[in-house]
Tab-separated table of C-alpha atoms in Angstrom:
chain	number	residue	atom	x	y	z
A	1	UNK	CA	115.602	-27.010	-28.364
A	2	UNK	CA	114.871	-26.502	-25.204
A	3	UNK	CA	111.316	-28.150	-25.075
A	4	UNK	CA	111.380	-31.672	-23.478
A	5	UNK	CA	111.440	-34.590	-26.194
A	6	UNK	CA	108.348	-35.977	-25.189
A	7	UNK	CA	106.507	-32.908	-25.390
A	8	UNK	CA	106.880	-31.597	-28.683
A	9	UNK	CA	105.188	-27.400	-29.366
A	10	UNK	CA	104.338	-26.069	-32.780
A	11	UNK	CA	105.506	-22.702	-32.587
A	12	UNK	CA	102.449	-20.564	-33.606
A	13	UNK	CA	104.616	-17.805	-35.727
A	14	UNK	CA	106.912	-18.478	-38.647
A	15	UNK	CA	109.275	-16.849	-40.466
A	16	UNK	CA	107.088	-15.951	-43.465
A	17	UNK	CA	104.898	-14.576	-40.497
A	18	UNK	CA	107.873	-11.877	-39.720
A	19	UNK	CA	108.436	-11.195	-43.001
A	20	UNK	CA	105.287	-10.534	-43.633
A	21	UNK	CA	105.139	-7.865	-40.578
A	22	UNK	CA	108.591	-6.587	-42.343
A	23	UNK	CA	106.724	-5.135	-44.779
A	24	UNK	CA	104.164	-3.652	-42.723
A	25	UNK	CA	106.852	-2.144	-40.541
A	26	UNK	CA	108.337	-0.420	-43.725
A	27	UNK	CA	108.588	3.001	-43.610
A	28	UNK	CA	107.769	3.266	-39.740
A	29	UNK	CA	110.571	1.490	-37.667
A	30	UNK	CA	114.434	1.825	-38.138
A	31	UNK	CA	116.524	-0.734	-38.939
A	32	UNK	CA	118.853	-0.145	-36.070
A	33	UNK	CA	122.580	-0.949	-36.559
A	34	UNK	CA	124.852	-3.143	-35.639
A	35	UNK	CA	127.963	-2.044	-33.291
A	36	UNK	CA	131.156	-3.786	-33.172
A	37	UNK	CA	132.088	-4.002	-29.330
A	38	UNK	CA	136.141	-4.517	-29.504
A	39	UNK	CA	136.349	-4.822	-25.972
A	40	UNK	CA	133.948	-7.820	-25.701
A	41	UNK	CA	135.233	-9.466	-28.147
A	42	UNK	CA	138.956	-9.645	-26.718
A	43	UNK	CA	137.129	-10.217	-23.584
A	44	UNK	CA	135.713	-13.553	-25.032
A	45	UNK	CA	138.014	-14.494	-27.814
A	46	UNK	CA	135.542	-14.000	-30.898
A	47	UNK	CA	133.922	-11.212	-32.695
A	48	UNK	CA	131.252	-9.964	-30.803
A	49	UNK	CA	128.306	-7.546	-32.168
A	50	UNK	CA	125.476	-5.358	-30.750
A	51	UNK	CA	122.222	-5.223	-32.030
A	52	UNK	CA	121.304	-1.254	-31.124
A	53	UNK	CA	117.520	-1.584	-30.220
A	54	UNK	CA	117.899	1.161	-27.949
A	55	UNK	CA	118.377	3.328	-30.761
A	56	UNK	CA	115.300	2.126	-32.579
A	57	UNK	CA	111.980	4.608	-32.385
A	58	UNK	CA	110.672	5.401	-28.917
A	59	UNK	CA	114.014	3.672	-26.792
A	60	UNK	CA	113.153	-0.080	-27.740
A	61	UNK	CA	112.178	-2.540	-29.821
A	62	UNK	CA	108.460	-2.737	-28.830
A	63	UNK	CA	107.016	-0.673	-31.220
A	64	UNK	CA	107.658	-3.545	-34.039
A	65	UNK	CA	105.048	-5.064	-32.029
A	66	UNK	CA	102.386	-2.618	-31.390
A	67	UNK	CA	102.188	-1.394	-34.686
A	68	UNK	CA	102.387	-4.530	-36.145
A	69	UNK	CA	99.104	-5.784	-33.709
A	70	UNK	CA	97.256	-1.961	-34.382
A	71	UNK	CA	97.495	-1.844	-38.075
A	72	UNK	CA	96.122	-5.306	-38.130
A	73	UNK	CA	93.062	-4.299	-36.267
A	74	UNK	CA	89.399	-3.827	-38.517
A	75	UNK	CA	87.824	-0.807	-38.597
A	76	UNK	CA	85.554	-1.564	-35.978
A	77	UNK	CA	88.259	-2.745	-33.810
A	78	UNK	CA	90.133	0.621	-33.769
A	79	UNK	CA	86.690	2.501	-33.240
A	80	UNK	CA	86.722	0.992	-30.331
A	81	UNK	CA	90.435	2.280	-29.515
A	82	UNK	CA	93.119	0.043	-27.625
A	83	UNK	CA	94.657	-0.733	-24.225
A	84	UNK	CA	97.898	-1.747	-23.158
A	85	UNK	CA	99.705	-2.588	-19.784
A	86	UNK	CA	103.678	-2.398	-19.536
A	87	UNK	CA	106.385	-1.262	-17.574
A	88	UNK	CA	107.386	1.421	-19.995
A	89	UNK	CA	108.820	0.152	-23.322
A	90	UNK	CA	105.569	-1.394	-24.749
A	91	UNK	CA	103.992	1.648	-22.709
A	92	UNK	CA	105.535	4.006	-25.361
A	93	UNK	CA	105.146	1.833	-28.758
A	94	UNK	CA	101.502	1.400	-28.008
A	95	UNK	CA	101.106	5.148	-27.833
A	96	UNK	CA	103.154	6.295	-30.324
A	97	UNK	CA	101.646	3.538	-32.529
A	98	UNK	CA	98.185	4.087	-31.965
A	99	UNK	CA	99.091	8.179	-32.855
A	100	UNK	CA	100.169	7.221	-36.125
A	101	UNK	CA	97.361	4.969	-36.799
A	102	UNK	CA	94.853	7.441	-35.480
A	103	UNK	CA	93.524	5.202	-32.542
A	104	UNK	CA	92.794	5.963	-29.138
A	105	UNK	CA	94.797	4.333	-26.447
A	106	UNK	CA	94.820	3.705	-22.784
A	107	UNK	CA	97.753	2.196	-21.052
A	108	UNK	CA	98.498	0.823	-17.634
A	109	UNK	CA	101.642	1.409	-15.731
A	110	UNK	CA	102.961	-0.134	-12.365
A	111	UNK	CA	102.567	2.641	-9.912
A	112	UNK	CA	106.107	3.030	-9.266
A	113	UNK	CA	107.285	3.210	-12.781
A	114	UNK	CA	110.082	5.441	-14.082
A	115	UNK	CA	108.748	8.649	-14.212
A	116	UNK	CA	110.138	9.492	-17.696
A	117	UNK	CA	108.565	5.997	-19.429
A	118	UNK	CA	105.265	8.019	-17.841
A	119	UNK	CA	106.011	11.155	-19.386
A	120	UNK	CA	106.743	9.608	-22.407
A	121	UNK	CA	103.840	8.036	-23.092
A	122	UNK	CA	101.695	10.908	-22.605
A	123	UNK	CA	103.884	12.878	-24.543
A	124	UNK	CA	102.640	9.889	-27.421
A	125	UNK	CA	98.915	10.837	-26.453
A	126	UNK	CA	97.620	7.722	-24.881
A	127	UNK	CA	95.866	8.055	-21.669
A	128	UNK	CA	98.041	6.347	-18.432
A	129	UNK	CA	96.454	4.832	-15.933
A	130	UNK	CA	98.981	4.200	-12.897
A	131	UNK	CA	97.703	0.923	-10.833
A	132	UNK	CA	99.670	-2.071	-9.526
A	133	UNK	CA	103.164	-2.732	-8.306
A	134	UNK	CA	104.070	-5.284	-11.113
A	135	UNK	CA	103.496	-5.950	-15.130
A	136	UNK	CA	101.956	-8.469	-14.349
A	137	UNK	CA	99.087	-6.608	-12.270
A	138	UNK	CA	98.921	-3.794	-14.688
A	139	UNK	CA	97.864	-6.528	-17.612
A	140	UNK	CA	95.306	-8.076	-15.237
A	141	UNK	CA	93.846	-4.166	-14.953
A	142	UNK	CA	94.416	-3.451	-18.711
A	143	UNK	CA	92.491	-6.646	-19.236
A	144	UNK	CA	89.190	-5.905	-17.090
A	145	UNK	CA	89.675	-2.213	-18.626
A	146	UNK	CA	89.310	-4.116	-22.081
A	147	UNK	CA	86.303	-6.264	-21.404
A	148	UNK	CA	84.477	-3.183	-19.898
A	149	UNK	CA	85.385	-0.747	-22.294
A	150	UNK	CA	85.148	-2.442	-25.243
A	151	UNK	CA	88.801	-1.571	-26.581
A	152	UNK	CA	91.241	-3.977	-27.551
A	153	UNK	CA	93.834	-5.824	-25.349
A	154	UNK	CA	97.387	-4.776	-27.542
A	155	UNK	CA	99.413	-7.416	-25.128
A	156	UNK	CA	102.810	-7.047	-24.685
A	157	UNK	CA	103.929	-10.139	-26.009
A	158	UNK	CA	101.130	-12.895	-26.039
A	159	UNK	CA	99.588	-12.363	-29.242
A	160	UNK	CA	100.813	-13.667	-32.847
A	161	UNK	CA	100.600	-10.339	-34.227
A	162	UNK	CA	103.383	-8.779	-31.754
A	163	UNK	CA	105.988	-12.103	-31.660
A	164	UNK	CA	105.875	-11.422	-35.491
A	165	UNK	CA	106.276	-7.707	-35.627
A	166	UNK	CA	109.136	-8.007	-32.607
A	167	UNK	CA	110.935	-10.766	-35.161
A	168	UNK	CA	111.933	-7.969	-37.581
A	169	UNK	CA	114.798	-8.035	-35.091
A	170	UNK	CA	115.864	-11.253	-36.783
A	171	UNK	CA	115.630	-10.505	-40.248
A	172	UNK	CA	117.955	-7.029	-39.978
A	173	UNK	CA	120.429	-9.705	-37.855
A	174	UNK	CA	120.463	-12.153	-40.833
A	175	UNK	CA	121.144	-9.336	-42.768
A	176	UNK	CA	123.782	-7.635	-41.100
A	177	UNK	CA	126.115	-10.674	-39.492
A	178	UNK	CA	125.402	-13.217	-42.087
A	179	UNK	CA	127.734	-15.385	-40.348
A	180	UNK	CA	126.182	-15.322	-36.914
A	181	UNK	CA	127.188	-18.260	-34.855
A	182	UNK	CA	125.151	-17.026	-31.598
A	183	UNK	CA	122.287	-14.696	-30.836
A	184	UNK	CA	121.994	-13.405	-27.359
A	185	UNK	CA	118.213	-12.154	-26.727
A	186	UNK	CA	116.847	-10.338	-23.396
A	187	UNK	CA	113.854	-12.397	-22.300
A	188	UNK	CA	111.079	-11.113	-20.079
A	189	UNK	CA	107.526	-12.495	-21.546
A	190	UNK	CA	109.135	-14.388	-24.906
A	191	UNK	CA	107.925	-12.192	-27.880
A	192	UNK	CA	110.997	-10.942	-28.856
A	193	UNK	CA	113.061	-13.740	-28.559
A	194	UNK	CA	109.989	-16.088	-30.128
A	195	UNK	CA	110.183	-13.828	-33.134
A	196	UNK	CA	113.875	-13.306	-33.700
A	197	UNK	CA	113.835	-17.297	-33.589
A	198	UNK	CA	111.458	-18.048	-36.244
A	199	UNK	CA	113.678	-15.901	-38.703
A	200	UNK	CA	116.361	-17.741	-37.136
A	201	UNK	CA	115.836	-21.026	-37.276
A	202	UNK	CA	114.438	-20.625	-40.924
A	203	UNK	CA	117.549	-19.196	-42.426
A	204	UNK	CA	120.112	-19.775	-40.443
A	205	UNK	CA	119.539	-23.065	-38.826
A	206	UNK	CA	122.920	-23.722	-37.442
A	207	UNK	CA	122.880	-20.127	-34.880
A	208	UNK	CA	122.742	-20.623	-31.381
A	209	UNK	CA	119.986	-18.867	-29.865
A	210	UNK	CA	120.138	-17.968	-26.460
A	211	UNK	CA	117.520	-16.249	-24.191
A	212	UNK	CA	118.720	-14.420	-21.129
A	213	UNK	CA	116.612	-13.931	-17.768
A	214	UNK	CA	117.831	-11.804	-14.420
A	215	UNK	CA	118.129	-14.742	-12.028
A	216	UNK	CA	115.625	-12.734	-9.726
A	217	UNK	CA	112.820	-12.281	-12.145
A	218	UNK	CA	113.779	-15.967	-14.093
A	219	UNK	CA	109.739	-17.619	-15.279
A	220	UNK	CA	111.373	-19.957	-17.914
A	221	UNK	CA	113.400	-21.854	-16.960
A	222	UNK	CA	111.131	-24.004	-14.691
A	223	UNK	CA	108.383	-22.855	-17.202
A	224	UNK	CA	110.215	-25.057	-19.209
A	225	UNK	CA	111.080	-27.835	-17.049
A	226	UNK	CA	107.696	-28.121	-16.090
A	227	UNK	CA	106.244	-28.196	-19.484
A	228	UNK	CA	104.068	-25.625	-18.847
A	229	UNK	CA	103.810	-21.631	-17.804
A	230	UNK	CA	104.216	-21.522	-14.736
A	231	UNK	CA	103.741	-18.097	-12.064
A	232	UNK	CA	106.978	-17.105	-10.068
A	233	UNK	CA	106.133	-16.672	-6.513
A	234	UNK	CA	108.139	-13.308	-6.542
A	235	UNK	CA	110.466	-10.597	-8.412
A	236	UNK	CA	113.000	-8.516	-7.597
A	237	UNK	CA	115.124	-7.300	-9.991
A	238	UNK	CA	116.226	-3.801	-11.574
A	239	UNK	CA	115.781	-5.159	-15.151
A	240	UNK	CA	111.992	-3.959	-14.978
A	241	UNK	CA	111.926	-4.518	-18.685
A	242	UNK	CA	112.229	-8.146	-18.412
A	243	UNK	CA	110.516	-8.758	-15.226
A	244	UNK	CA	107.581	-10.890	-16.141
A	245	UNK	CA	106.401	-13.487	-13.598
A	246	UNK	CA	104.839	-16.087	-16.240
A	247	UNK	CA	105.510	-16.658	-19.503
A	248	UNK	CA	102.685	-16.290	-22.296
A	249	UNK	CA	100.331	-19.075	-23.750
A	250	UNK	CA	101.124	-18.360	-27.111
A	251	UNK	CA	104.443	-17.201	-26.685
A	252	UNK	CA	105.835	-20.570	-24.476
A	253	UNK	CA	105.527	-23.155	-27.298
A	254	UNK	CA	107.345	-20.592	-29.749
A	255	UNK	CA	110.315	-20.479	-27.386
A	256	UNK	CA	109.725	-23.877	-26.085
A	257	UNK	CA	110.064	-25.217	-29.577
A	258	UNK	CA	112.673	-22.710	-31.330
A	259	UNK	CA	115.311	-21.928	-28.250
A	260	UNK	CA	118.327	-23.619	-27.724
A	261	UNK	CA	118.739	-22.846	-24.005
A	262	UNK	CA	118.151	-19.963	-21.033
A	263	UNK	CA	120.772	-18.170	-19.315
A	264	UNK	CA	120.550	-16.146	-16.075
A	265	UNK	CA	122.001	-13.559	-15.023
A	266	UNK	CA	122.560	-11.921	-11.456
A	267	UNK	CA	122.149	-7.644	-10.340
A	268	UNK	CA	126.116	-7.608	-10.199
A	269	UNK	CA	126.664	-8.599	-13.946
A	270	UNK	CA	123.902	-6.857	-14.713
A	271	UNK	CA	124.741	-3.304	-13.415
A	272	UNK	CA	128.610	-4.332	-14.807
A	273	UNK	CA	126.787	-4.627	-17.896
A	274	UNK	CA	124.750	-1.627	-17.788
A	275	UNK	CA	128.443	0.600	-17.200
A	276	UNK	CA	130.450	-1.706	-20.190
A	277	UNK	CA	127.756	-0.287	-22.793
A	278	UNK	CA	128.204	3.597	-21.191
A	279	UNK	CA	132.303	3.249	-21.253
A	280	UNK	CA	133.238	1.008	-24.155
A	281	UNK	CA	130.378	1.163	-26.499
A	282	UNK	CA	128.878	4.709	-25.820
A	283	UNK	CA	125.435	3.333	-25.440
A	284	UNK	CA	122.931	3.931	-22.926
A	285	UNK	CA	121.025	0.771	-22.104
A	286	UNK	CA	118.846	0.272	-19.583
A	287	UNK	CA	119.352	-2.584	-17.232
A	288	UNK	CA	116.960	-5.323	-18.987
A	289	UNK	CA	118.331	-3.874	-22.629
A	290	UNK	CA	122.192	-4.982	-20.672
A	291	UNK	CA	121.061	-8.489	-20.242
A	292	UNK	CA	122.426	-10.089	-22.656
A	293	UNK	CA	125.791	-8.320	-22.671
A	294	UNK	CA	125.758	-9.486	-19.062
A	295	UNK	CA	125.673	-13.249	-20.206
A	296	UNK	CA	128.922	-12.361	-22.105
A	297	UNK	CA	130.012	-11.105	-18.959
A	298	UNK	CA	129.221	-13.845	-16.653
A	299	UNK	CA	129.817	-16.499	-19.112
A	300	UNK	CA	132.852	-16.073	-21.133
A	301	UNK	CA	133.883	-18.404	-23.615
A	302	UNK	CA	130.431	-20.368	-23.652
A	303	UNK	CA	128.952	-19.486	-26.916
A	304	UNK	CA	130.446	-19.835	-30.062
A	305	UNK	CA	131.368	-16.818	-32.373
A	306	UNK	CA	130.539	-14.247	-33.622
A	307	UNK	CA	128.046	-13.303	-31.454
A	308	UNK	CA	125.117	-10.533	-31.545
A	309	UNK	CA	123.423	-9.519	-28.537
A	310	UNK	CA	120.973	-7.772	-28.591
A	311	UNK	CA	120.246	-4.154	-26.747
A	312	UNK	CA	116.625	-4.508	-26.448
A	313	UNK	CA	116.142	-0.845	-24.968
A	314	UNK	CA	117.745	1.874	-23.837
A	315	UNK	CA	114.753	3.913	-21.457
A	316	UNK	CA	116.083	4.579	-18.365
A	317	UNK	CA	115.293	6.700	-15.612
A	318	UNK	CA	118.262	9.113	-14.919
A	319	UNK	CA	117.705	8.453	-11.519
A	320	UNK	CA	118.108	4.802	-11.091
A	321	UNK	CA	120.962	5.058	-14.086
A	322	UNK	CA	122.705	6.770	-11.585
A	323	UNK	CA	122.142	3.898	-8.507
A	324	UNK	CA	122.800	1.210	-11.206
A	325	UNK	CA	126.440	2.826	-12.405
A	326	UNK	CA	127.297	2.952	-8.917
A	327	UNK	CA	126.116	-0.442	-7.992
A	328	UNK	CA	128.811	-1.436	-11.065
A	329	UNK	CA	131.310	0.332	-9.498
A	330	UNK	CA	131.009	-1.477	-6.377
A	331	UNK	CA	131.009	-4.767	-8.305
A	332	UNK	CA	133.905	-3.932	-10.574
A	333	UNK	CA	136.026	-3.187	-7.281
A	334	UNK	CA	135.885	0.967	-8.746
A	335	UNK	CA	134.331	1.786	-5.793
A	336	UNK	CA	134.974	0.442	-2.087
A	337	UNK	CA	134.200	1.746	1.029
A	338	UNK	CA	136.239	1.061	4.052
A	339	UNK	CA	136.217	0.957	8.208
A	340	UNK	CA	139.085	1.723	9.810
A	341	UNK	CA	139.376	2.117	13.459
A	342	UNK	CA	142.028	5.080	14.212
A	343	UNK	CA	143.254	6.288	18.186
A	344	UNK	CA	141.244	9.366	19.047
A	345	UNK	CA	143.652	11.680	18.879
A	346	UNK	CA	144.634	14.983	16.766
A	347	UNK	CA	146.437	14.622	13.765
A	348	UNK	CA	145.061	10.761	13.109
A	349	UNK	CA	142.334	10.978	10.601
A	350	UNK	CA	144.994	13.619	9.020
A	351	UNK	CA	147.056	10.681	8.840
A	352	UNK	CA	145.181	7.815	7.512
A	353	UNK	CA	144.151	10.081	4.610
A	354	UNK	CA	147.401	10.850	3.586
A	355	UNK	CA	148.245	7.226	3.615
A	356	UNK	CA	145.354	6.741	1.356
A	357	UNK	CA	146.860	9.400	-0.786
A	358	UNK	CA	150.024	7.523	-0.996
A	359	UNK	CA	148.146	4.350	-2.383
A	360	UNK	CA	146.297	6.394	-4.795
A	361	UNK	CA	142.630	6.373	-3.702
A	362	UNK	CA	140.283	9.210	-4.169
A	363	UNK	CA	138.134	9.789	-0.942
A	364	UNK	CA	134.944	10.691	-1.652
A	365	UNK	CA	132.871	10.863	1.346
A	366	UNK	CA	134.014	10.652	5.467
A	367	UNK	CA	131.864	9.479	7.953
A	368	UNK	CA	133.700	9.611	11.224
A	369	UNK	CA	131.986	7.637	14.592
A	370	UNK	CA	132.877	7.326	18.210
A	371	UNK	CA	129.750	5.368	19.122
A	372	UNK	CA	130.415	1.181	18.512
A	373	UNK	CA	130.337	-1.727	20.756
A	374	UNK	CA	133.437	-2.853	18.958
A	375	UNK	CA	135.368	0.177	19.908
A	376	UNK	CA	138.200	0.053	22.544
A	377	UNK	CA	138.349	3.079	24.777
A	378	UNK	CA	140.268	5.664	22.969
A	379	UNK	CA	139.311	4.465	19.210
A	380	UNK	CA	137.276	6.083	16.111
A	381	UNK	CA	135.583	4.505	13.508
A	382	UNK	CA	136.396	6.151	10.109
A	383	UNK	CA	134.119	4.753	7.289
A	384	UNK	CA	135.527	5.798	3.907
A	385	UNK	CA	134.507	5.946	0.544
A	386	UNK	CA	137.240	5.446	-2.048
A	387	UNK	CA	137.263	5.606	-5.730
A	388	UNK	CA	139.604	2.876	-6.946
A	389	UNK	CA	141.344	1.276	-10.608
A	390	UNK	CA	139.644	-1.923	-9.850
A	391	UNK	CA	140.254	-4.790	-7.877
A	392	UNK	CA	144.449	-5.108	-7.924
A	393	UNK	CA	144.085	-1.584	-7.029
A	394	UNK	CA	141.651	-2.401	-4.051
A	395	UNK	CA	143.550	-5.123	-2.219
A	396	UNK	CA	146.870	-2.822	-2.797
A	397	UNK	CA	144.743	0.050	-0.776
A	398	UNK	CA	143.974	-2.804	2.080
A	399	UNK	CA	147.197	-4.525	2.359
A	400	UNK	CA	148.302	-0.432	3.123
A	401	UNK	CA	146.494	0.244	5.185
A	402	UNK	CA	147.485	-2.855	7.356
A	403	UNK	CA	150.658	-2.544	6.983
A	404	UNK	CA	150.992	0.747	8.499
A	405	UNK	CA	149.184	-0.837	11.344
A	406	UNK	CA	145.298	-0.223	10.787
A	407	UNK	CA	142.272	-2.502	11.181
A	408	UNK	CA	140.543	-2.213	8.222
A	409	UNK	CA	137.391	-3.773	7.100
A	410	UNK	CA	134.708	-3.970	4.485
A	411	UNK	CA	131.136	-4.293	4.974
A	412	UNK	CA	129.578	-7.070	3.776
């Protein structure tokens, strides 16, 4: 486990504890499926599966949680109606939750979240509130909303009654890949990777479990070494659905004391990831619901087989789904861009396309400059956008173009 020897943690959920939200959860969440991923799995040299939360009701596996936390609530309680801070994913299972269980809800959004996690909740019929830049500042609003208001705090992952509803996870994986050697899990606050562990560790002691953080948004891992939750100074990450800078109260000594290790992951694997699940799988996934198909990607041949990783979500704005693909592109070497000084003359940017014809590069965008303190009199600067086969392909299109007597470089 990944708590330290001398500090041994009682995890606060167990396994009958998710089984017990199982059969709450009857009726009103999916069991998603499981998805063989071929090319991962030559990729790494053992059967590899994928655990399709982004299918599951509302884009994500959140609403295990919230309805889990709702239906739990007394009569009173609900009267009162319930709030909820998140980024997007628990944003939408708190509202479609509290609609089925006829409660009111109010939820609090970072100020620049995607636009259609916003509309989405609305379209639920909870109230949004847009305040903060972070998660982490929504929850401190949603909390002093709560105290004020009277309504209930439905957390996003510190509470008992969410780590066991986001378990259920586990017990479909148990049923699914009985002979699961390693789980991968996405890891922002700890709830879903606290629950699928308790099911985990219960009946099927020998799996690896493995909880994977962006390495710019990474809380547990010196959470852990410390002993203690501890704050990150700062984010920055494009897996929003994992960016949490703390880890929970009750949520650290269920990890602390079920986990085998933390993995992190950078933006590069993670965008890579993000375009694997489009082009081999067929999946959208958002960039946190990649995460742990990025560990796969950045660490092949570490875990032992077969393997499920788990796509915690799959809402992402169209908008940054399109910056993301390209930013995988660029990683993957499908995608380079180019300067290459040419004499300013007639006929010479004619000419250094067609040799980029020749080497089999699509241009995609031309940006041609006179103005550069690195110019010689005489010389253009030709900035070009290519769409390559990856990155033999790429150093065949430089080697070229320096062979027929170009300087050619790539920005950094």
């Amino acid at each position: 486990m990944v708590a330290s020897p001398d500090a041994p943690v009682t995890p606060p959920v167990t396994s009958a504890d998710v089984y017990a939200a199982r059969e709450l959860l009857n009726g009103v969440v999916r069991s998603t499926p499981v998805a063989g991923a071929r090319a991962l799995s030559d990729l790494i040299g053992v059967p590899v599966r994928l655990k399709c939360e982004n299918l599951q009701r509302t884009g994500s596996f959140k609403i295990r949680g919230a309805y889990t936390r709702i239906a739990r609530l007394t009569a009173a309680e609900r009267e009162g109606g319930v709030a909820a801070a998140s980024a997007g994913n628990h944003a939408q299972g708190v509202a479609l939750a509290a609609r089925l269980l006829g409660v009111r809800a109010t939820v609090f959004m970072p100020e620049r979240a995607a636009l259609p996690k916003v509309d989405a909740t609305r379209g639920y019929g909870a109230e949004v509130v847009l305040t903060g830049r972070t998660v982490d500042e929504a929850v401190e609003a949603a909390t002093a909303a709560a105290q004020r208001s009277g309504a209930v705090l439905v957390h996003p992952f510190d509470h008992p009654d969410i780590i066991a509803g986001q378990g259920t996870v586990g017990c479909e994986i148990v049923e699914q890949v009985p002979d699961v050697g390693t789980v991968l899990v996405p890891a922002g606050g700890g709830g879903l990777l606290g629950g699928i562990a308790a099911v985990l560790r219960e009946r099927r002691p020998g799996v690896r479990i493995v909880g994977v953080q962006a390495a710019a948004a990474a809380a547990w891992p010196s959470s852990l070494a410390a002993g203690q939750p501890l704050a990150l100074g700062a984010m920055r990450t494009m897996a929003d659905g994992i960016a949490v800078g703390r880890p929970g109260y009750v949520t650290y000594p269920q990890v602390a004391g079920l986990v085998d290790e933390f993995v992190t992951v950078g933006e590069d694997a993670l965008s890579g990831a993000l375009v694997h699940c489009l082009e081999r799988a067929k999946l959208v996934v958002e960039p946190a619901g990649a995460a742990a198909v990025a560990a796969l990607l950045e660490h092949p041949g570490r875990f032992p087989g077969p393997i499920v990783a788990v796509l915690s979500g799959g809402n992402v704005d169209p908008l940054v789904l399109l910056q993301v693909i390209r930013h995988g592109l660029v990683a993957s070497s499908r995608y380079l861009t180019l300067h290459v000084q040419i004499a300013d003359r007639p006929g010479a940017l004619a000419e250094l396309l067609s040799r980029v014809g020749t080497l089999g590069a699509n241009v995609t965008d031309v940006a041609h400059s006179r103005i550069s303190g690195a110019l010689s009199v005489g010389e253009v600067d030709v900035e070009l956008s290519l769409e390559t086969r990856g990155p033999e392909h790429r150093d065949t299109i430089v080697a070229g173009l320096r062979d027929s007597g170009h300087a050619v470089s790539t920005p950094s």
